[in-house]
Amino acid sequence: MAPSTPCFDHELLHSYLTEELDESHEDRVQEHLENCSVCRKALEEVAGSSELWSEVRAHMADIPSAEESAPDEMLELVALLDRSDDPHKLGRIGSYEICGLIGRGTTGLVLKALESRLNRFVAIKLMSPAYQVNGSARRRFEREGRAVAAVSHEHVVPIHAVDDHRGLPYIVMKYIPGLSLAQRIERDGPLDSYEVARVGLQVAQGLAAAHGQGIVHRDVKPANVILEDTVERAMVTDFGLARVADEASMTHSGTISGTPHYMSPEQARGDLVDSRSDLFSLGSLLYAACTGRPPFRAENVFGVIHRVCKTEARSIRDINPAIDPILVALIEKLMAKPPQERFSSAETVGEA
Amino acid sequence: MPDIPQTRQSLLLELGRKSESAWVEFLQVYEGAIFRMCRSKGLQDADAQDVTQEVLAAVHARVATWDSDPDQGSFRGWLMRVARNISIDSVTNRARRSAGHGSGDSRVEQMLNEAPDPWQEDGSIFDLEYSRSMFAWAGEAVRGEVRSTTWKAFQLTSVQGLSAEDAAAQLGLTVGSVYTAKCRVVARIRAKIIQLEGGPSGPA
């Protein structure tokens, strides 16, 4: 290759900058940039003239850096709670003594709590103040919560109660010691074929139980699958809450919350969704378990949505050749853009 | 930056929908630029705020003349040209007056009068402040659109001058992705600026 001619043309580099390439092209360009200084230079020129680069440097030096003082999470949390008589607890919600913060999601906080009446640990999902709801939204939330509570299945996290605390809805669930699939992927990287198949089967069974009661999850993603510590068991959590939460927040801010990485195309477009939307999300979840990353990525929400709707994900075996082709074919079928080309139900996925 | 919500509100109410977003962006960039120019010409904080409001009101008064002339080019481009002229004129006049009777000391006034071409000189002060405001505005907008590691990679390399290799090591990224990040941010900043200065409107 001649040293002064970039290996990619101007137009392609421009599409790369504006994230219009599909995943496999995008990855190829990025890998190429690791070693090709000619193309790095060309990319800089496509992004802006040398005057622009020096103006950026001259004018942006005094803009404060990205690290803003993060508010102290724990203080914020304690302020939300009632006072507890037990000095070893952070505080109290209803009759639950709060022991600690397990996680923080887009819709709220997940807390570990002691239910002293029954002397057991529970997990409490407390909606963030952005979801403070009025009477009718709260009743809907409770209704939805009760419907999910009626689903009893070994691969669905059981719900004990739904209530509200100072106007913030919360759900009391069984406390499952373990990591979420998202944490597991982050810690250990991709899973092997056997594990992916096991998680896939169990999640599909959990979804099938809920679908049987007319409940669509709407937010199937690695963070909503808990892998129990002691037994090899995957459990699905947060059923149906995505919609209730979104409706509450839409009335508040007019925006949709959460990550669209695992959404089905019909859901991303805002169309009506049925249980087959969960199957697409299950496919995306298994894709992430195989490769260590979500199938559709972009700099912002709209970019992700565009890719979910319009582009095919890079082939799994391209990224992780160790994955069994039969498993890959199953995931690809789950991730078919038209719902009718997916499996007809979560049950049939389990059988396959 | 001083806030002038009442001016902003009334100006916005009077403007038609067509130019509304252009005007909002204009205010975001221009308020800071005019204010800092006033300060660099020696005006006190309160005076600088006064002048900033006067200039914005004067620019707004001219907005009504916009539709009548087909040779004016795009609204944004025209707005920027008008605003630049009004800003330089008003700030220079005000600085001169306040130097004259504020201190009773004519030395400052004399200095102002002796400048070879005050308008040209103030033009370059203004342009510098304007550029700073514009890049700050565009940067702020882009920062909200990209992942925080993307922004950090851009800031470490393109602003703070670290090599891509050092930034990659610091952020735990590959060198290629640092290049990608900084170029994407710069391309977005460029698109914002083109849009602000009268390029085709709509998402870049």
Coordinates of C-alpha atoms in Angstrom, one line a residue:
Chain A
M1 CA 0.0 0.0 0.0
A2 CA 1.4 3.4 -1.0
P3 CA 2.3 5.3 2.3
S4 CA 0.6 8.5 1.5
T5 CA -2.8 7.3 0.1
P6 CA -5.4 6.4 2.7
C7 CA -6.7 2.8 2.5
F8 CA -10.3 4.0 2.8
D9 CA -11.8 6.8 0.6
H10 CA -13.1 10.1 1.9
E11 CA -16.7 9.1 1.6
L12 CA -16.3 5.9 3.7
L13 CA -14.4 7.7 6.4
H14 CA -17.2 10.3 6.5
S15 CA -19.8 7.6 7.0
Y16 CA -17.6 6.1 9.7
L17 CA -17.5 9.4 11.5
T18 CA -21.2 9.9 11.3
E19 CA -21.8 6.3 12.3
E20 CA -23.7 5.3 9.2
L21 CA -21.7 2.2 8.5
D22 CA -23.1 -1.2 9.6
E23 CA -21.4 -3.0 12.4
S24 CA -19.0 -5.1 10.5
H25 CA -17.7 -2.2 8.4
E26 CA -17.5 -0.1 11.4
D27 CA -15.4 -2.7 13.3
R28 CA -13.2 -3.1 10.3
V29 CA -12.4 0.6 10.0
Q30 CA -11.8 0.8 13.8
E31 CA -9.4 -2.2 13.8
H32 CA -7.6 -0.7 10.8
L33 CA -7.1 2.6 12.6
E34 CA -5.1 0.8 15.3
N35 CA -2.1 0.5 13.0
C36 CA -2.5 2.8 10.0
S37 CA -1.2 6.3 10.6
V38 CA -2.2 7.4 7.1
C39 CA -5.8 6.7 7.7
R40 CA -5.7 8.3 11.1
K41 CA -4.5 11.5 9.5
A42 CA -7.1 11.2 6.7
L43 CA -9.8 10.7 9.4
E44 CA -8.7 13.9 11.1
E45 CA -8.9 15.8 7.8
V46 CA -12.4 14.5 7.2
A47 CA -13.5 15.6 10.7
G48 CA -12.2 19.2 10.2
S49 CA -9.6 21.4 8.8
S50 CA -6.3 22.0 10.6
E51 CA -7.6 25.5 11.5
L52 CA -10.6 24.0 13.2
W53 CA -8.4 21.6 15.2
S54 CA -6.3 24.4 16.4
E55 CA -9.3 26.6 17.2
V56 CA -10.8 23.7 19.2
R57 CA -7.5 23.6 21.2
A58 CA -7.3 27.4 21.7
H59 CA -10.9 28.0 22.6
M60 CA -11.9 25.0 24.6
A61 CA -9.1 24.8 27.1
D62 CA -10.9 26.6 29.8
I63 CA -14.1 24.6 29.6
P64 CA -14.4 22.5 32.8
S65 CA -13.6 18.8 32.3
A66 CA -16.2 16.0 32.2
E67 CA -15.8 15.1 35.9
E68 CA -18.5 17.0 37.7
S69 CA -18.8 16.6 41.4
A70 CA -21.0 13.6 41.7
P71 CA -23.7 14.0 44.4
D72 CA -23.1 11.7 47.3
E73 CA -25.4 8.7 46.4
M74 CA -25.7 7.4 50.0
L75 CA -26.7 10.8 51.4
E76 CA -29.3 11.2 48.7
L77 CA -30.6 7.8 49.5
V78 CA -30.8 8.3 53.3
A79 CA -32.7 11.5 52.7
L80 CA -35.4 9.5 50.9
L81 CA -35.8 7.1 53.8
D82 CA -37.7 7.3 57.1
R83 CA -35.5 7.0 60.2
S84 CA -34.9 3.6 61.6
D85 CA -34.6 2.7 65.3
D86 CA -31.8 0.3 64.4
P87 CA -28.5 2.4 64.2
H88 CA -27.0 -0.3 61.9
K89 CA -29.6 0.4 59.2
L90 CA -29.6 3.2 56.7
G91 CA -33.3 3.9 57.3
R92 CA -36.8 2.5 56.8
I93 CA -39.4 2.2 54.1
G94 CA -42.7 1.0 55.5
S95 CA -41.8 -1.9 57.7
Y96 CA -38.6 -2.7 55.8
E97 CA -35.3 -1.9 57.4
I98 CA -32.9 -0.8 54.6
C99 CA -29.4 -2.4 54.8
G100 CA -27.8 -1.2 51.7
L101 CA -27.8 -0.1 48.1
I102 CA -27.6 -3.0 45.6
G103 CA -27.8 -1.1 42.4
R104 CA -29.0 2.0 40.6
G105 CA -30.8 1.7 37.3
T106 CA -32.5 4.2 35.0
T107 CA -35.8 3.9 36.7
G108 CA -34.7 3.8 40.3
L109 CA -32.7 2.3 43.1
V110 CA -32.5 -1.3 44.2
L111 CA -32.1 -1.7 47.9
K112 CA -31.4 -4.7 50.1
A113 CA -33.7 -4.7 53.1
L114 CA -34.7 -6.8 56.1
E115 CA -38.3 -7.6 56.5
S116 CA -38.2 -8.0 60.3
R117 CA -41.7 -9.4 60.7
L118 CA -40.7 -12.5 58.7
N119 CA -37.0 -12.1 59.4
R120 CA -35.9 -12.4 55.8
F121 CA -34.0 -10.3 53.4
V122 CA -35.8 -8.8 50.5
A123 CA -34.8 -6.6 47.5
I124 CA -36.8 -3.4 47.1
K125 CA -37.0 -1.5 43.9
L126 CA -37.7 2.1 44.7
M127 CA -38.7 4.3 41.7
S128 CA -36.6 7.4 41.4
P129 CA -38.3 10.8 42.2
A130 CA -38.6 11.4 38.4
Y131 CA -41.3 8.7 38.6
Q132 CA -43.3 10.3 41.3
V133 CA -46.9 9.4 40.3
N134 CA -50.4 10.7 40.7
G135 CA -53.2 8.6 42.0
S136 CA -54.3 6.9 38.8
A137 CA -50.7 6.1 37.7
R138 CA -50.1 4.6 41.2
R139 CA -53.1 2.4 41.0
R140 CA -52.0 1.2 37.6
F141 CA -48.6 0.5 39.0
E142 CA -50.1 -1.5 41.8
R143 CA -52.4 -3.4 39.4
E144 CA -49.5 -4.2 37.1
G145 CA -47.4 -5.3 40.1
R146 CA -50.1 -7.6 41.4
A147 CA -50.5 -9.2 37.9
V148 CA -46.7 -10.0 37.9
A149 CA -46.9 -11.2 41.5
A150 CA -49.4 -13.8 40.3
V151 CA -46.7 -15.4 38.0
S152 CA -45.1 -18.1 40.0
H153 CA -42.2 -19.8 38.2
E154 CA -38.8 -21.0 39.2
H155 CA -37.2 -18.7 36.6
V156 CA -39.1 -15.5 37.5
V157 CA -38.1 -13.5 40.6
P158 CA -41.1 -13.6 42.9
I159 CA -42.8 -10.3 44.0
H160 CA -43.9 -10.0 47.6
A161 CA -45.6 -6.7 47.6
V162 CA -46.2 -3.4 45.8
D163 CA -46.6 -0.1 47.7
D164 CA -45.5 3.5 47.7
H165 CA -43.3 5.5 50.0
R166 CA -43.8 9.3 50.1
G167 CA -45.4 9.1 46.6
L168 CA -42.6 6.9 45.2
P169 CA -43.8 3.5 44.1
Y170 CA -41.8 0.5 45.2
I171 CA -41.8 -3.2 44.7
V172 CA -40.7 -5.8 47.2
M173 CA -39.1 -8.8 45.7
K174 CA -37.3 -12.0 46.8
Y175 CA -33.7 -11.2 47.5
I176 CA -31.5 -13.4 45.2
P177 CA -27.9 -13.4 46.1
G178 CA -25.9 -13.4 42.9
L179 CA -24.8 -11.3 39.9
S180 CA -26.9 -10.1 37.1
L181 CA -26.0 -11.4 33.7
A182 CA -24.8 -7.9 32.8
Q183 CA -22.4 -7.9 35.8
R184 CA -21.3 -11.4 34.9
I185 CA -20.5 -10.5 31.3
E186 CA -18.7 -7.4 32.5
R187 CA -16.6 -9.4 34.9
D188 CA -15.8 -12.6 32.9
G189 CA -16.5 -11.6 29.3
P190 CA -18.5 -13.8 26.9
L191 CA -20.1 -17.1 28.2
D192 CA -19.4 -20.4 26.5
S193 CA -22.0 -22.1 24.3
Y194 CA -23.2 -24.4 27.0
E195 CA -23.8 -21.6 29.5
V196 CA -25.5 -19.4 26.9
A197 CA -27.9 -22.3 26.0
R198 CA -28.7 -22.9 29.7
V199 CA -29.4 -19.2 30.4
G200 CA -31.4 -18.9 27.2
L201 CA -33.5 -21.9 28.0
Q202 CA -34.2 -20.8 31.5
V203 CA -35.0 -17.2 30.5
A204 CA -37.3 -18.5 27.8
Q205 CA -39.2 -20.7 30.3
G206 CA -39.6 -17.7 32.7
L207 CA -40.9 -15.5 29.8
A208 CA -43.2 -18.3 28.7
A209 CA -44.8 -18.4 32.1
A210 CA -45.5 -14.7 32.1
H211 CA -46.6 -14.7 28.5
G212 CA -49.1 -17.4 29.5
Q213 CA -50.7 -14.9 31.8
G214 CA -50.8 -12.2 29.2
I215 CA -47.8 -10.3 30.6
V216 CA -45.1 -8.9 28.2
H217 CA -41.8 -8.0 29.9
R218 CA -40.8 -5.2 27.5
D219 CA -37.4 -4.8 29.0
V220 CA -35.6 -8.1 28.7
K221 CA -31.9 -7.3 29.0
P222 CA -28.8 -8.8 30.8
A223 CA -29.3 -6.4 33.8
N224 CA -32.7 -7.9 34.4
V225 CA -31.5 -11.5 34.5
I226 CA -30.1 -12.6 37.9
L227 CA -27.8 -15.6 38.1
E228 CA -28.3 -17.1 41.5
D229 CA -25.0 -17.8 43.4
T230 CA -25.4 -21.3 44.7
V231 CA -27.5 -23.1 42.1
E232 CA -27.1 -22.7 38.4
R233 CA -30.3 -20.8 38.0
A234 CA -31.2 -17.7 35.9
M235 CA -34.1 -15.7 37.0
V236 CA -36.0 -12.9 35.2
T237 CA -36.9 -9.7 37.1
D238 CA -38.6 -6.4 36.4
F239 CA -41.6 -7.7 34.4
G240 CA -43.9 -5.2 32.8
L241 CA -42.4 -2.3 34.8
A242 CA -40.8 -0.7 31.9
R243 CA -44.0 0.4 30.4
V244 CA -45.5 1.6 33.6
A245 CA -42.3 3.5 34.4
D246 CA -42.2 5.0 30.9
E247 CA -45.7 6.1 31.0
A248 CA -45.1 7.8 34.4
S249 CA -42.0 9.5 33.2
M250 CA -43.4 10.6 29.8
T251 CA -46.1 12.6 31.6
H252 CA -43.2 14.2 33.6
S253 CA -40.5 15.0 31.1
G254 CA -41.8 13.9 27.7
T255 CA -38.8 11.6 27.1
I256 CA -38.3 7.9 27.1
S257 CA -35.9 6.5 29.6
G258 CA -33.7 3.5 29.6
T259 CA -31.4 1.8 27.2
P260 CA -32.7 0.8 23.8
H261 CA -29.9 -1.7 23.1
Y262 CA -32.1 -4.7 23.5
M263 CA -35.4 -3.3 22.3
S264 CA -37.2 -4.9 19.3
P265 CA -37.5 -2.8 16.2
E266 CA -41.3 -2.5 16.7
Q267 CA -40.8 -1.3 20.3
A268 CA -38.1 1.1 19.2
R269 CA -40.5 2.6 16.7
G270 CA -43.1 3.0 19.3
D271 CA -45.5 0.4 17.7
L272 CA -47.7 -1.9 19.7
V273 CA -45.7 -4.8 21.0
D274 CA -46.7 -8.4 22.0
S275 CA -44.8 -11.3 23.5
R276 CA -42.7 -11.7 20.3
S277 CA -41.0 -8.4 21.1
D278 CA -39.6 -10.1 24.2
L279 CA -38.2 -12.8 22.0
F280 CA -36.2 -10.3 19.9
S281 CA -34.8 -8.9 23.2
L282 CA -34.0 -12.4 24.4
G283 CA -32.1 -12.9 21.1
S284 CA -30.2 -9.6 21.7
L285 CA -29.5 -10.7 25.3
L286 CA -28.1 -14.1 24.1
Y287 CA -26.0 -12.2 21.5
A288 CA -24.5 -10.2 24.3
A289 CA -23.8 -13.3 26.3
C290 CA -22.0 -14.9 23.3
T291 CA -20.0 -11.8 22.3
G292 CA -19.7 -9.7 25.5
R293 CA -21.5 -6.7 23.9
P294 CA -24.9 -5.7 22.8
P295 CA -25.7 -6.3 19.1
F296 CA -26.5 -2.7 18.2
R297 CA -24.3 0.1 19.5
A298 CA -24.0 3.8 18.7
E299 CA -23.1 7.1 20.4
N300 CA -26.6 8.0 21.4
V301 CA -30.1 6.7 21.8
F302 CA -31.2 7.6 18.3
G303 CA -28.2 6.0 16.7
V304 CA -29.0 2.7 18.6
I305 CA -32.6 2.9 17.5
H306 CA -31.6 3.4 13.9
R307 CA -29.4 0.4 14.0
V308 CA -32.0 -1.8 15.7
C309 CA -34.5 -1.0 13.0
K310 CA -32.3 -0.8 9.9
T311 CA -29.2 -2.8 10.2
E312 CA -28.1 -6.4 10.8
A313 CA -25.9 -7.1 13.8
R314 CA -22.4 -8.4 13.0
S315 CA -22.3 -12.1 12.9
I316 CA -21.7 -13.8 16.3
R317 CA -19.1 -16.2 15.0
D318 CA -17.2 -13.3 13.5
I319 CA -16.6 -12.1 17.1
N320 CA -16.6 -15.4 19.0
P321 CA -15.9 -18.3 16.6
A322 CA -16.2 -20.8 19.6
I323 CA -20.0 -20.4 19.7
D324 CA -22.0 -23.4 18.4
P325 CA -23.5 -22.7 14.9
I326 CA -26.8 -24.2 16.0
L327 CA -27.0 -21.7 18.9
V328 CA -26.1 -18.9 16.5
A329 CA -28.9 -19.9 14.1
L330 CA -31.4 -19.9 17.0
I331 CA -30.3 -16.4 18.1
E332 CA -30.5 -15.1 14.6
K333 CA -34.1 -16.4 14.3
L334 CA -35.0 -14.7 17.6
M335 CA -33.5 -11.5 16.2
A336 CA -35.5 -11.5 12.9
K337 CA -36.8 -7.9 12.3
P338 CA -40.4 -8.9 11.4
P339 CA -42.0 -10.5 14.5
Q340 CA -43.7 -13.2 12.4
E341 CA -40.3 -14.6 11.4
R342 CA -39.3 -15.2 15.0
F343 CA -40.4 -18.2 17.0
S344 CA -44.1 -18.2 17.7
S345 CA -43.7 -18.4 21.4
A346 CA -41.2 -18.5 24.2
E347 CA -42.3 -22.1 24.8
T348 CA -41.2 -23.2 21.3
V349 CA -37.8 -21.5 21.9
G350 CA -37.4 -23.7 25.0
E351 CA -38.1 -26.8 22.9
A352 CA -35.7 -25.7 20.2
Chain B
M1 CA -22.9 34.3 32.7
P2 CA -25.7 36.6 33.8
D3 CA -29.1 35.4 33.1
I4 CA -31.7 37.7 31.5
P5 CA -34.8 35.6 31.4
Q6 CA -37.3 38.4 30.9
T7 CA -35.7 39.8 27.8
R8 CA -35.3 36.3 26.5
Q9 CA -38.9 35.5 27.1
S10 CA -40.4 38.6 25.4
L11 CA -38.0 38.3 22.5
L12 CA -39.0 34.7 22.0
L13 CA -42.7 35.4 22.2
E14 CA -42.4 37.9 19.4
L15 CA -40.5 35.8 17.1
G16 CA -42.1 33.5 14.6
R17 CA -41.6 29.8 14.8
K18 CA -39.4 29.7 11.7
S19 CA -36.5 31.6 13.4
E20 CA -37.1 30.5 16.9
S21 CA -34.5 27.9 17.3
A22 CA -32.0 30.1 15.5
W23 CA -32.7 32.8 17.9
V24 CA -32.4 30.6 21.0
E25 CA -29.0 29.4 19.8
F26 CA -28.0 32.9 18.9
L27 CA -28.8 34.0 22.5
Q28 CA -26.9 31.1 24.0
V29 CA -23.8 32.1 22.1
Y30 CA -24.1 35.8 21.9
E31 CA -24.9 36.7 25.5
G32 CA -21.6 35.4 26.8
A33 CA -19.6 36.9 23.9
I34 CA -21.1 40.4 24.3
F35 CA -20.8 40.3 28.1
R36 CA -17.1 39.3 28.1
M37 CA -16.3 41.8 25.4
C38 CA -17.8 44.5 27.7
R39 CA -15.7 43.3 30.6
S40 CA -12.5 43.3 28.5
K41 CA -13.3 46.9 27.4
G42 CA -13.2 47.8 31.1
L43 CA -17.0 48.0 31.9
Q44 CA -18.2 47.1 35.4
D45 CA -20.3 44.0 35.8
A46 CA -23.6 45.9 36.1
D47 CA -22.8 48.1 33.1
A48 CA -21.7 45.1 31.1
Q49 CA -25.1 43.4 31.8
D50 CA -26.9 46.6 30.7
V51 CA -25.1 46.8 27.5
T52 CA -25.6 43.1 26.8
Q53 CA -29.3 43.6 27.1
E54 CA -29.3 46.7 25.0
V55 CA -27.4 45.0 22.2
L56 CA -29.8 42.0 22.2
A57 CA -32.8 44.3 22.2
A58 CA -31.3 46.3 19.3
V59 CA -30.6 43.1 17.3
H60 CA -34.1 42.0 18.0
A61 CA -35.5 45.2 16.7
R62 CA -33.7 44.6 13.4
V63 CA -35.0 41.0 13.2
A64 CA -38.3 42.5 12.0
T65 CA -36.6 43.8 8.9
W66 CA -35.3 40.4 7.9
D67 CA -38.1 39.0 5.7
S68 CA -38.2 42.1 3.5
D69 CA -34.9 41.6 1.8
P70 CA -34.3 38.6 -0.4
D71 CA -30.5 39.3 -0.8
Q72 CA -29.8 38.9 2.9
G73 CA -28.9 35.2 2.7
S74 CA -29.9 32.8 5.4
F75 CA -31.5 34.1 8.6
R76 CA -28.8 32.8 10.8
G77 CA -26.0 34.2 8.7
W78 CA -27.7 37.6 8.5
L79 CA -28.4 37.6 12.2
M80 CA -24.8 36.9 13.0
R81 CA -23.6 39.8 10.8
V82 CA -26.1 42.3 12.2
A83 CA -25.3 41.3 15.7
R84 CA -21.6 41.6 15.2
N85 CA -21.9 45.2 14.0
I86 CA -24.3 46.3 16.7
S87 CA -22.2 44.6 19.4
I88 CA -19.0 46.3 18.4
D89 CA -20.6 49.7 17.9
S90 CA -22.5 49.7 21.2
V91 CA -19.8 48.3 23.4
T92 CA -17.2 50.6 22.0
N93 CA -19.5 53.7 22.5
R94 CA -20.5 52.7 26.0
A95 CA -16.9 52.0 27.0
R96 CA -15.8 55.4 25.7
R97 CA -18.6 57.2 27.5
S98 CA -18.0 55.5 30.8
A99 CA -14.3 56.1 30.5
G100 CA -15.1 59.8 29.9
H101 CA -17.4 60.7 32.8
G102 CA -17.0 57.8 35.1
S103 CA -13.5 58.6 36.1
G104 CA -13.2 62.2 35.2
D105 CA -9.9 61.1 34.0
S106 CA -9.4 61.7 30.3
R107 CA -6.4 59.4 29.9
V108 CA -8.5 56.4 29.2
E109 CA -10.6 58.3 26.7
Q110 CA -7.5 59.6 25.1
M111 CA -6.1 56.1 24.7
L112 CA -9.3 54.9 23.2
N113 CA -9.2 57.8 20.7
E114 CA -5.7 57.2 19.9
A115 CA -6.1 53.6 18.8
P116 CA -5.2 53.4 15.1
D117 CA -8.6 51.9 14.1
P118 CA -10.7 51.3 17.2
W119 CA -13.4 49.6 15.2
Q120 CA -11.1 47.1 13.7
E121 CA -9.4 46.5 17.0
D122 CA -12.7 46.0 18.8
G123 CA -13.8 43.8 16.0
S124 CA -11.0 41.4 16.7
I125 CA -11.7 41.4 20.5
F126 CA -15.3 40.6 19.6
D127 CA -14.3 37.9 17.2
L128 CA -12.2 36.2 19.8
E129 CA -14.9 36.3 22.5
Y130 CA -17.4 35.2 19.9
S131 CA -15.2 32.2 19.0
R132 CA -14.8 31.2 22.6
S133 CA -18.5 31.4 23.2
M134 CA -19.3 29.5 20.0
F135 CA -16.9 26.6 20.8
A136 CA -18.1 26.5 24.4
W137 CA -21.7 26.3 23.2
A138 CA -21.0 23.7 20.5
G139 CA -18.9 21.7 22.9
E140 CA -21.6 21.7 25.5
A141 CA -24.1 20.5 23.0
V142 CA -21.9 17.7 21.6
R143 CA -20.9 16.6 25.1
G144 CA -24.5 15.8 25.8
E145 CA -24.7 13.7 22.7
V146 CA -21.8 11.4 23.1
R147 CA -20.7 8.8 25.7
S148 CA -18.6 10.2 28.5
T149 CA -15.5 8.2 27.5
T150 CA -15.8 9.6 24.0
W151 CA -15.8 13.1 25.3
K152 CA -12.9 12.4 27.7
A153 CA -10.8 10.9 24.8
F154 CA -11.5 14.0 22.8
Q155 CA -10.7 16.4 25.7
L156 CA -7.4 14.7 26.7
T157 CA -6.1 14.7 23.2
S158 CA -7.5 17.6 21.2
V159 CA -7.8 20.1 24.0
Q160 CA -5.2 19.1 26.6
G161 CA -2.7 17.9 23.9
L162 CA -2.0 14.4 25.2
S163 CA -0.9 11.8 22.6
A164 CA -3.5 9.3 21.5
E165 CA -1.3 6.6 23.0
D166 CA -1.2 8.2 26.4
A167 CA -5.0 9.0 26.4
A168 CA -5.7 5.4 25.4
A169 CA -3.6 4.0 28.3
Q170 CA -5.3 6.4 30.7
L171 CA -8.8 5.6 29.6
G172 CA -8.3 1.9 29.0
L173 CA -9.2 2.3 25.3
T174 CA -7.4 1.3 22.1
V175 CA -5.5 3.9 20.2
G176 CA -7.9 3.5 17.2
S177 CA -10.9 4.2 19.3
V178 CA -9.3 7.3 20.8
Y179 CA -8.8 8.6 17.2
T180 CA -12.3 7.7 16.4
A181 CA -13.6 9.4 19.5
K182 CA -11.8 12.7 19.0
C183 CA -12.6 12.9 15.2
R184 CA -16.3 12.2 15.9
V185 CA -16.4 14.9 18.5
V186 CA -14.7 17.4 16.2
A187 CA -16.9 16.5 13.3
R188 CA -20.0 17.1 15.5
I189 CA -18.6 20.4 16.7
R190 CA -18.0 21.5 13.1
A191 CA -21.6 20.5 12.2
K192 CA -23.0 22.6 15.1
I193 CA -21.0 25.6 14.1
I194 CA -22.0 25.4 10.4
Q195 CA -25.6 25.1 11.5
L196 CA -25.2 28.1 13.9
E197 CA -23.6 30.3 11.3
G198 CA -26.3 29.9 8.7
G199 CA -25.7 26.6 7.0
P200 CA -28.8 24.4 6.3
S201 CA -30.8 24.1 9.4
G202 CA -32.0 20.8 10.9
P203 CA -30.1 18.0 12.4
A204 CA -26.5 17.9 11.2

